[in-house]
Each structure stands twice: as structure tokens, then as C-alpha cells.
PDB file of C-alpha atoms and ligand atoms in Angstrom:
ATOM      1  CA  MET A 839     -43.430  68.703  64.785  1.00 40.00           C
ATOM      2  CA  ALA A 840     -40.612  70.472  62.951  1.00 41.00           C
ATOM      3  CA  ASP A 841     -37.181  70.254  64.567  1.00 43.00           C
ATOM      4  CA  ASN A 842     -35.025  73.281  65.118  1.00 42.00           C
ATOM      5  CA  THR A 843     -31.262  72.840  64.722  1.00 44.00           C
ATOM      6  CA  ASN A 844     -28.812  75.721  64.770  1.00 46.00           C
ATOM      7  CA  GLY A 845     -31.653  78.092  64.224  1.00 46.00           C
ATOM      8  CA  ARG A 846     -32.826  76.343  61.041  1.00 50.00           C
ATOM      9  CA  ASP A 847     -36.246  74.832  60.743  1.00 51.00           C
ATOM     10  CA  LEU A 848     -36.054  71.359  59.271  1.00 46.00           C
ATOM     11  CA  PRO A 849     -39.025  70.012  57.315  1.00 51.00           C
ATOM     12  CA  GLU A 850     -41.061  67.113  58.596  1.00 49.00           C
ATOM     13  CA  PRO A 851     -39.806  63.853  57.050  1.00 44.00           C
ATOM     14  CA  GLN A 852     -42.332  62.309  54.689  1.00 48.00           C
ATOM     15  CA  PHE A 853     -42.874  58.549  54.818  1.00 39.00           C
ATOM     16  CA  ASP A 854     -42.683  58.207  51.064  1.00 44.00           C
ATOM     17  CA  GLN A 855     -39.184  59.656  51.126  1.00 44.00           C
ATOM     18  CA  PHE A 856     -38.040  56.375  52.605  1.00 38.00           C
ATOM     19  CA  VAL A 857     -40.325  53.873  50.897  1.00 41.00           C
ATOM     20  CA  SER A 858     -40.456  53.621  47.138  1.00 48.00           C
ATOM     21  CA  LYS A 859     -44.037  53.160  46.112  1.00 47.00           C
ATOM     22  CA  ALA A 860     -42.965  51.473  42.886  1.00 48.00           C
ATOM     23  CA  THR A 861     -40.723  48.792  44.385  1.00 56.00           C
ATOM     24  CA  SER A 862     -42.190  45.477  45.458  1.00 64.00           C
ATOM     25  CA  ARG A 863     -40.394  42.543  47.050  1.00 60.00           C
ATOM     26  CA  ARG A 864     -40.916  40.526  43.865  1.00 63.00           C
ATOM     27  CA  GLN A 865     -39.319  43.311  41.771  1.00 66.00           C
ATOM     28  CA  PHE A 866     -36.357  43.420  44.141  1.00 58.00           C
ATOM     29  CA  ILE A 867     -35.914  39.654  43.843  1.00 62.00           C
ATOM     30  CA  LYS A 868     -36.129  39.833  40.077  1.00 66.00           C
ATOM     31  CA  GLY A 869     -33.312  42.379  40.004  1.00 63.00           C
ATOM     32  CA  VAL A 870     -31.114  40.236  42.218  1.00 59.00           C
ATOM     33  CA  ILE A 871     -31.767  37.104  40.234  1.00 65.00           C
ATOM     34  CA  ALA A 872     -31.147  38.624  36.825  1.00 63.00           C
ATOM     35  CA  SER A 873     -27.743  40.056  37.587  1.00 60.00           C
ATOM     36  CA  GLY A 874     -27.052  40.127  41.312  1.00 56.00           C
ATOM     37  CA  ALA A 875     -26.830  43.903  40.963  1.00 52.00           C
ATOM     38  CA  ALA A 876     -28.870  44.765  44.030  1.00 44.00           C
ATOM     39  CA  VAL A 877     -26.344  43.245  46.391  1.00 47.00           C
ATOM     40  CA  SER A 878     -23.160  43.784  44.433  1.00 45.00           C
ATOM     41  CA  ALA A 879     -21.940  46.429  46.865  1.00 42.00           C
ATOM     42  CA  SER A 880     -21.907  43.826  49.636  1.00 42.00           C
ATOM     43  CA  GLY A 881     -19.547  41.761  47.573  1.00 42.00           C
ATOM     44  CA  TYR A 882     -17.072  44.624  47.474  1.00 44.00           C
ATOM     45  CA  LEU A 883     -17.190  44.938  51.252  1.00 40.00           C
ATOM     46  CA  PHE A 884     -16.517  41.249  51.727  1.00 41.00           C
ATOM     47  CA  THR A 885     -13.755  41.342  49.158  1.00 43.00           C
ATOM     48  CA  LEU A 886     -11.987  44.352  50.561  1.00 40.00           C
ATOM     49  CA  ALA A 887     -11.680  42.516  53.866  1.00 38.00           C
ATOM     50  CA  GLY A 888      -9.827  39.639  52.290  1.00 40.00           C
ATOM     51  CA  CYS A 889      -7.932  40.773  49.238  1.00 45.00           C
ATOM     52  CA  SER A 890      -7.035  43.805  47.240  1.00 48.00           C
ATOM     53  CA  PRO A 891      -9.320  44.980  44.435  1.00 51.00           C
ATOM     54  CA  ASN A 892      -6.165  46.361  42.839  1.00 53.00           C
ATOM     55  CA  PRO A 893      -4.433  43.225  41.609  1.00 48.00           C
ATOM     56  CA  LYS A 894      -1.186  45.034  40.855  1.00 53.00           C
ATOM     57  CA  SER A 895      -0.677  45.536  44.585  1.00 53.00           C
ATOM     58  CA  ALA A 896      -0.360  41.750  44.925  1.00 54.00           C
ATOM     59  CA  GLY A 897       2.767  41.726  42.719  1.00 61.00           C
ATOM     60  CA  GLY A 898       3.507  39.560  39.695  1.00 82.00           C
ATOM     61  CA  ILE A 899       3.255  40.219  36.009  1.00 92.00           C
ATOM     62  CA  GLU A 900      -0.046  40.227  34.214  1.00 93.00           C
ATOM     63  CA  ARG A 901      -0.374  38.200  31.047  1.00 95.00           C
ATOM     64  CA  LEU A 902      -3.001  38.614  28.403  1.00 97.00           C
ATOM     65  CA  LEU A 903      -5.521  35.791  28.212  1.00 96.00           C
ATOM     66  CA  THR A 904      -8.682  35.339  26.252  1.00 97.00           C
ATOM     67  CA  LEU A 905     -11.475  33.773  28.265  1.00 98.00           C
ATOM     68  CA  ASN A 906     -14.704  32.289  26.983  1.00 98.00           C
ATOM     69  CA  VAL A 907     -17.238  33.922  29.304  1.00 98.00           C
ATOM     70  CA  ASN A 908     -20.973  33.769  28.687  1.00 98.00           C
ATOM     71  CA  GLY A 909     -20.403  32.867  25.060  1.00 96.00           C
ATOM     72  CA  GLN A 910     -18.073  35.790  24.377  1.00 97.00           C
ATOM     73  CA  MET A 911     -14.302  35.777  23.936  1.00 98.00           C
ATOM     74  CA  ARG A 912     -12.997  38.287  26.479  1.00 98.00           C
ATOM     75  CA  PRO A 913      -9.336  39.373  26.401  1.00 98.00           C
ATOM     76  CA  VAL A 914      -8.055  40.302  29.858  1.00 98.00           C
ATOM     77  CA  ASP A 915      -4.705  40.837  31.628  1.00 97.00           C
ATOM     78  CA  VAL A 916      -4.367  38.339  34.467  1.00 97.00           C
ATOM     79  CA  LEU A 917      -1.838  37.902  37.294  1.00 97.00           C
ATOM     80  CA  PRO A 918      -0.345  34.437  37.868  1.00 95.00           C
ATOM     81  CA  ASN A 919      -2.141  34.023  41.206  1.00 95.00           C
ATOM     82  CA  GLU A 920      -5.398  35.730  40.252  1.00 97.00           C
ATOM     83  CA  THR A 921      -8.626  33.919  40.966  1.00 98.00           C
ATOM     84  CA  LEU A 922     -11.453  33.666  38.501  1.00 98.00           C
ATOM     85  CA  ALA A 923     -13.744  35.503  40.924  1.00 98.00           C
ATOM     86  CA  MET A 924     -11.395  38.497  40.948  1.00 98.00           C
ATOM     87  CA  THR A 925     -11.110  38.492  37.169  1.00 98.00           C
ATOM     88  CA  LEU A 926     -14.857  38.238  36.647  1.00 98.00           C
ATOM     89  CA  ARG A 927     -15.790  40.908  39.170  1.00 98.00           C
ATOM     90  CA  TYR A 928     -13.036  43.485  38.945  1.00 97.00           C
ATOM     91  CA  LYS A 929     -11.756  43.167  35.382  1.00 97.00           C
ATOM     92  CA  LEU A 930     -14.751  41.977  33.398  1.00 98.00           C
ATOM     93  CA  GLY A 931     -17.393  43.790  35.478  1.00 98.00           C
ATOM     94  CA  LEU A 932     -19.455  40.661  36.098  1.00 98.00           C
ATOM     95  CA  THR A 933     -20.419  41.509  39.669  1.00 97.00           C
ATOM     96  CA  GLY A 934     -23.318  39.077  39.776  1.00 97.00           C
ATOM     97  CA  THR A 935     -20.727  36.564  40.970  1.00 98.00           C
ATOM     98  CA  LYS A 936     -20.385  37.245  44.702  1.00 98.00           C
ATOM     99  CA  LEU A 937     -17.437  36.931  47.032  1.00 97.00           C
ATOM    100  CA  GLY A 938     -18.352  35.823  50.527  1.00 97.00           C
ATOM    101  CA  CYS A 939     -15.644  33.816  52.282  1.00 97.00           C
ATOM    102  CA  ASP A 940     -13.087  33.875  49.416  1.00 97.00           C
ATOM    103  CA  ARG A 941     -11.828  30.495  50.632  1.00 96.00           C
ATOM    104  CA  GLY A 942     -14.070  27.795  49.213  1.00 97.00           C
ATOM    105  CA  GLU A 943     -16.592  27.531  52.004  1.00 97.00           C
ATOM    106  CA  CYS A 944     -19.777  29.451  51.184  1.00 98.00           C
ATOM    107  CA  GLY A 945     -20.513  28.969  47.472  1.00 98.00           C
ATOM    108  CA  ALA A 946     -21.436  32.602  46.809  1.00 98.00           C
ATOM    109  CA  CYS A 947     -18.887  32.716  43.987  1.00 98.00           C
ATOM    110  CA  THR A 948     -20.261  29.681  42.117  1.00 98.00           C
ATOM    111  CA  VAL A 949     -20.095  29.758  38.322  1.00 98.00           C
ATOM    112  CA  THR A 950     -20.133  26.901  35.848  1.00 98.00           C
ATOM    113  CA  ILE A 951     -16.996  25.786  34.029  1.00 98.00           C
ATOM    114  CA  ASP A 952     -17.755  23.462  31.128  1.00 98.00           C
ATOM    115  CA  GLY A 953     -21.157  23.010  32.747  1.00 98.00           C
ATOM    116  CA  VAL A 954     -19.851  22.002  36.176  1.00 98.00           C
ATOM    117  CA  ALA A 955     -20.586  24.156  39.223  1.00 98.00           C
ATOM    118  CA  SER A 956     -17.286  25.538  40.496  1.00 98.00           C
ATOM    119  CA  TYR A 957     -16.100  27.967  43.160  1.00 98.00           C
ATOM    120  CA  SER A 958     -14.546  30.834  41.230  1.00 98.00           C
ATOM    121  CA  CYS A 959     -12.752  32.097  44.359  1.00 98.00           C
ATOM    122  CA  SER A 960     -10.782  28.865  44.419  1.00 98.00           C
ATOM    123  CA  THR A 961     -10.043  28.641  40.693  1.00 98.00           C
ATOM    124  CA  LEU A 962      -7.007  30.295  39.130  1.00 98.00           C
ATOM    125  CA  THR A 963      -7.983  32.215  36.046  1.00 98.00           C
ATOM    126  CA  HIS A 964      -5.009  30.848  34.113  1.00 97.00           C
ATOM    127  CA  SER A 965      -6.361  27.337  34.622  1.00 98.00           C
ATOM    128  CA  VAL A 966      -9.594  27.972  32.724  1.00 98.00           C
ATOM    129  CA  ARG A 967      -8.165  29.069  29.388  1.00 96.00           C
ATOM    130  CA  GLY A 968     -10.100  27.378  26.605  1.00 96.00           C
ATOM    131  CA  ARG A 969     -12.946  26.377  28.884  1.00 98.00           C
ATOM    132  CA  LYS A 970     -16.524  27.608  28.830  1.00 98.00           C
ATOM    133  CA  ILE A 971     -17.342  29.836  31.793  1.00 98.00           C
ATOM    134  CA  THR A 972     -20.913  30.847  32.578  1.00 98.00           C
ATOM    135  CA  THR A 973     -21.916  33.370  35.214  1.00 98.00           C
ATOM    136  CA  ILE A 974     -25.340  34.480  36.380  1.00 98.00           C
ATOM    137  CA  GLU A 975     -25.269  37.215  33.724  1.00 97.00           C
ATOM    138  CA  GLY A 976     -24.950  34.554  31.027  1.00 98.00           C
ATOM    139  CA  LEU A 977     -28.188  32.745  31.793  1.00 97.00           C
ATOM    140  CA  GLU A 978     -30.638  35.047  30.075  1.00 92.00           C
ATOM    141  CA  GLY A 979     -32.019  34.015  26.718  1.00 91.00           C
ATOM    142  CA  ALA A 980     -31.546  35.712  23.372  1.00 86.00           C
ATOM    143  CA  ASN A 981     -34.531  37.962  23.975  1.00 90.00           C
ATOM    144  CA  GLY A 982     -33.624  38.725  27.566  1.00 90.00           C
ATOM    145  CA  GLU A 983     -35.923  36.110  29.063  1.00 95.00           C
ATOM    146  CA  LEU A 984     -34.888  34.599  32.372  1.00 96.00           C
ATOM    147  CA  HIS A 985     -33.600  31.045  32.716  1.00 97.00           C
ATOM    148  CA  LYS A 986     -36.260  28.700  34.091  1.00 96.00           C
ATOM    149  CA  VAL A 987     -34.373  28.442  37.384  1.00 97.00           C
ATOM    150  CA  GLN A 988     -34.321  32.239  37.711  1.00 97.00           C
ATOM    151  CA  GLN A 989     -38.032  32.449  36.945  1.00 96.00           C
ATOM    152  CA  ALA A 990     -38.807  29.718  39.471  1.00 96.00           C
ATOM    153  CA  MET A 991     -36.820  31.603  42.113  1.00 96.00           C
ATOM    154  CA  ILE A 992     -39.072  34.597  41.531  1.00 95.00           C
ATOM    155  CA  ASP A 993     -42.230  32.502  41.540  1.00 95.00           C
ATOM    156  CA  GLU A 994     -41.230  30.920  44.852  1.00 94.00           C
ATOM    157  CA  LEU A 995     -39.936  34.211  46.325  1.00 90.00           C
ATOM    158  CA  GLY A 996     -36.780  32.230  47.014  1.00 88.00           C
ATOM    159  CA  PRO A 997     -34.193  34.761  48.217  1.00 94.00           C
ATOM    160  CA  GLN A 998     -34.202  36.794  51.389  1.00 94.00           C
ATOM    161  CA  CYS A 999     -31.231  39.200  51.203  1.00 96.00           C
ATOM    162  CA  GLY A1000     -30.194  37.710  47.861  1.00 96.00           C
ATOM    163  CA  PHE A1001     -26.462  37.551  48.486  1.00 97.00           C
ATOM    164  CA  CYS A1002     -26.201  33.795  48.034  1.00 98.00           C
ATOM    165  CA  THR A1003     -28.765  33.626  45.226  1.00 98.00           C
ATOM    166  CA  PRO A1004     -26.517  33.813  42.134  1.00 98.00           C
ATOM    167  CA  GLY A1005     -24.417  30.953  43.488  1.00 98.00           C
ATOM    168  CA  GLN A1006     -27.494  28.904  44.367  1.00 98.00           C
ATOM    169  CA  ILE A1007     -28.861  29.424  40.862  1.00 98.00           C
ATOM    170  CA  MET A1008     -25.613  28.452  39.150  1.00 98.00           C
ATOM    171  CA  SER A1009     -25.435  25.231  41.177  1.00 98.00           C
ATOM    172  CA  ALA A1010     -29.054  24.478  40.290  1.00 98.00           C
ATOM    173  CA  VAL A1011     -28.479  25.150  36.593  1.00 98.00           C
ATOM    174  CA  ALA A1012     -25.515  22.769  36.555  1.00 98.00           C
ATOM    175  CA  LEU A1013     -27.647  20.126  38.261  1.00 98.00           C
ATOM    176  CA  LEU A1014     -30.594  20.418  35.872  1.00 98.00           C
ATOM    177  CA  ASP A1015     -28.323  20.349  32.824  1.00 97.00           C
ATOM    178  CA  ALA A1016     -26.937  17.009  34.027  1.00 97.00           C
ATOM    179  CA  ASN A1017     -30.102  15.675  35.645  1.00 97.00           C
ATOM    180  CA  PRO A1018     -33.275  17.375  34.355  1.00 96.00           C
ATOM    181  CA  HIS A1019     -35.623  15.625  36.786  1.00 95.00           C
ATOM    182  CA  PRO A1020     -33.863  15.333  40.143  1.00 97.00           C
ATOM    183  CA  THR A1021     -35.442  14.224  43.364  1.00 96.00           C
ATOM    184  CA  ARG A1022     -35.700  16.710  46.195  1.00 96.00           C
ATOM    185  CA  ASP A1023     -32.781  14.985  47.929  1.00 97.00           C
ATOM    186  CA  GLU A1024     -30.686  15.265  44.782  1.00 97.00           C
ATOM    187  CA  VAL A1025     -31.416  18.986  44.662  1.00 97.00           C
ATOM    188  CA  ARG A1026     -30.538  19.310  48.333  1.00 97.00           C
ATOM    189  CA  HIS A1027     -27.234  17.548  47.679  1.00 98.00           C
ATOM    190  CA  ALA A1028     -26.464  19.722  44.637  1.00 98.00           C
ATOM    191  CA  LEU A1029     -27.033  22.906  46.645  1.00 98.00           C
ATOM    192  CA  SER A1030     -25.211  21.660  49.732  1.00 98.00           C
ATOM    193  CA  GLY A1031     -22.124  23.666  48.806  1.00 98.00           C
ATOM    194  CA  ASN A1032     -24.077  26.917  48.839  1.00 98.00           C
ATOM    195  CA  LEU A1033     -24.627  28.399  52.277  1.00 98.00           C
ATOM    196  CA  CYS A1034     -27.472  30.798  53.013  1.00 97.00           C
ATOM    197  CA  ARG A1035     -27.160  32.956  56.102  1.00 96.00           C
ATOM    198  CA  CYS A1036     -30.849  33.832  55.792  1.00 96.00           C
ATOM    199  CA  GLY A1037     -31.873  30.184  55.946  1.00 96.00           C
ATOM    200  CA  ALA A1038     -33.936  30.247  52.747  1.00 96.00           C
ATOM    201  CA  TYR A1039     -33.016  26.666  51.918  1.00 96.00           C
ATOM    202  CA  ASP A1040     -36.548  25.302  51.568  1.00 96.00           C
ATOM    203  CA  HIS A1041     -37.502  28.166  49.264  1.00 96.00           C
ATOM    204  CA  TYR A1042     -34.543  27.359  47.047  1.00 97.00           C
ATOM    205  CA  LEU A1043     -35.435  23.666  47.011  1.00 97.00           C
ATOM    206  CA  ASN A1044     -39.028  24.492  46.072  1.00 96.00           C
ATOM    207  CA  ALA A1045     -37.824  26.738  43.263  1.00 97.00           C
ATOM    208  CA  VAL A1046     -35.465  24.166  41.766  1.00 97.00           C
ATOM    209  CA  MET A1047     -38.143  21.475  41.928  1.00 97.00           C
ATOM    210  CA  ARG A1048     -40.504  23.840  40.118  1.00 96.00           C
ATOM    211  CA  ALA A1049     -37.868  24.588  37.491  1.00 97.00           C
ATOM    212  CA  ALA A1050     -37.321  20.859  37.028  1.00 96.00           C
ATOM    213  CA  GLY A1051     -40.818  20.621  35.636  1.00 91.00           C
ATOM    214  CA  ASN A1052     -42.603  19.407  38.670  1.00 69.00           C
ATOM    215  CA  GLY A1053     -45.181  22.110  38.130  1.00 53.00           C
ATOM    216  CA  GLU A1054     -46.407  23.466  41.387  1.00 48.00           C
ATOM    217  CA  ARG A1055     -44.421  23.447  44.569  1.00 46.00           C
ATOM    218  CA  VAL A1056     -43.420  19.944  45.625  1.00 46.00           C
ATOM    219  CA  SER A1057     -44.254  18.927  49.172  1.00 42.00           C
ATOM    220  CA  GLN A1058     -41.344  19.054  51.559  1.00 45.00           C
ATOM    221  CA  ALA A1059     -40.409  15.441  52.134  1.00 38.00           C
TER     222      ALA A1059
HETATM  223  S1  LIG B2052     -16.548  33.130  48.059  1.00 69.41           S
HETATM  224 FE1  LIG B2052     -16.011  31.298  47.036  1.00 69.41          FE
HETATM  225  S2  LIG B2052     -16.738  29.703  48.323  1.00 69.41           S
HETATM  226 FE2  LIG B2052     -17.124  31.537  49.458  1.00 69.41          FE
HETATM  227  S1  LIG B2053     -30.801  34.852  50.946  1.00 69.41           S
HETATM  228 FE1  LIG B2053     -29.488  35.890  52.346  1.00 69.41          FE
HETATM  229  S2  LIG B2053     -27.693  34.641  52.401  1.00 69.41           S
HETATM  230 FE2  LIG B2053     -29.119  33.496  51.255  1.00 69.41          FE
END
């Protein structure tokens, strides 16, 4: 029945106003996994609670650096105490890297530095000059194809909210580059620095085992 507020008749709400017919859970997951874009706004909320998105307000003098990020040389002005997570998100626009705790506890900010999984919230940008930084945006192939870990995450419907997913993927990529055929316990250990508030740990383990070439889902030992 139509409501009546201040003398105005309001139309009946239609269900399809609230539910996109074209969006499936798998499509949502694919968007999160490719770039982290679907949950990037959450990262801003977390960040604003802990530090300023305007680095100049923190004081200090910015110096121009050139960083090797995702295979590109990126010049950027950086404060002495600026973290890599801040530089990536707020200066280079790479918001797939999330900020959760901003203190080295949750793993949401994980990137690889020279192939090693690293917390970007706990890494000073000045310390990674000349090193090879890879973020979730840098995983796609030359033709835009997903990395095998990203594809496996989709196949296993790994994420729930998706906030922790870029960090989980970067840790898994670093593992598989060093150890292409890990055991399930080795995967569990490699992802142990990545917390998931949704508790999707088994889904992530299944996905990494699939990406490691174990074919179908490996039984949970
Ligand atoms: S945001 Fe870096 S470990 Fe939590
Ligand atoms: S999927 Fe929600 S925090 Fe991990």
C-alpha cells in the first residue's frame, strides 16, 4: 500500500530496485579478486580511523622517489615516515591493497617485495627503493587473464566479504612462487599471517591447493 508523507503519495518500492538481476555472487567475487575494488571504500574507513589520508598533515618534507610497482617505474613524492600502504593507496591509486589494523597484525595490506610477502603498513616506502613491489593489481597477465590463484579463489568461492582477500592472494602467490607444490599444512602456515574475520580459511586453503595444481579440491586433512 502506498505511504502518504506530508501529503505526498510515495510509490511502492519495487524489489528489483534493491537487487541487481545481473549481479551474481561469483561476479562479485571476481571483481574483488581482480582489483579489490568492491571493498576499497572499507579500507578508507579503516584508514581514516588510524592515520591521515593527507600525508602533509603528518609533517615532514616529501622527497621524490621512483618505485618499481607492478613492473612500472612510478615517480612519487614520499614523506620520511610514510608507509608503503599509504603510498600505494593514496598516491598511486592502488586501492586493492587494504588497510585493516595498520599495525602489522591482520595481513590485509600484504604485497610482495622482491617476491616475499610483506605487510605494506609496516614497511617504510623509502626502504623499498630499487626493489620490486607487486600488488594485487599487478597479478593479471598480459591479456588481462587472472593469476591462477585468483582464478582458483573464484572457482572455490573463497571470499565472504572480500576485505582480506587481496592479502590472502598475495601471500599465496609468494608461497607458490617459492614452493609450487605445497602441502596443505604449508599453505596454512603461509596464510597464517592473514586474518579473516569471516572465517573463510578452509575456502582459501582449498583455493590455494587447487592453484598449486592439485586439480580438484583437496580433502581437508
Ligand atoms: S593493515 Fe597491515 S597488517 Fe593489518
Ligand atoms: S572474507 Fe571477510 S574478512 Fe576474510
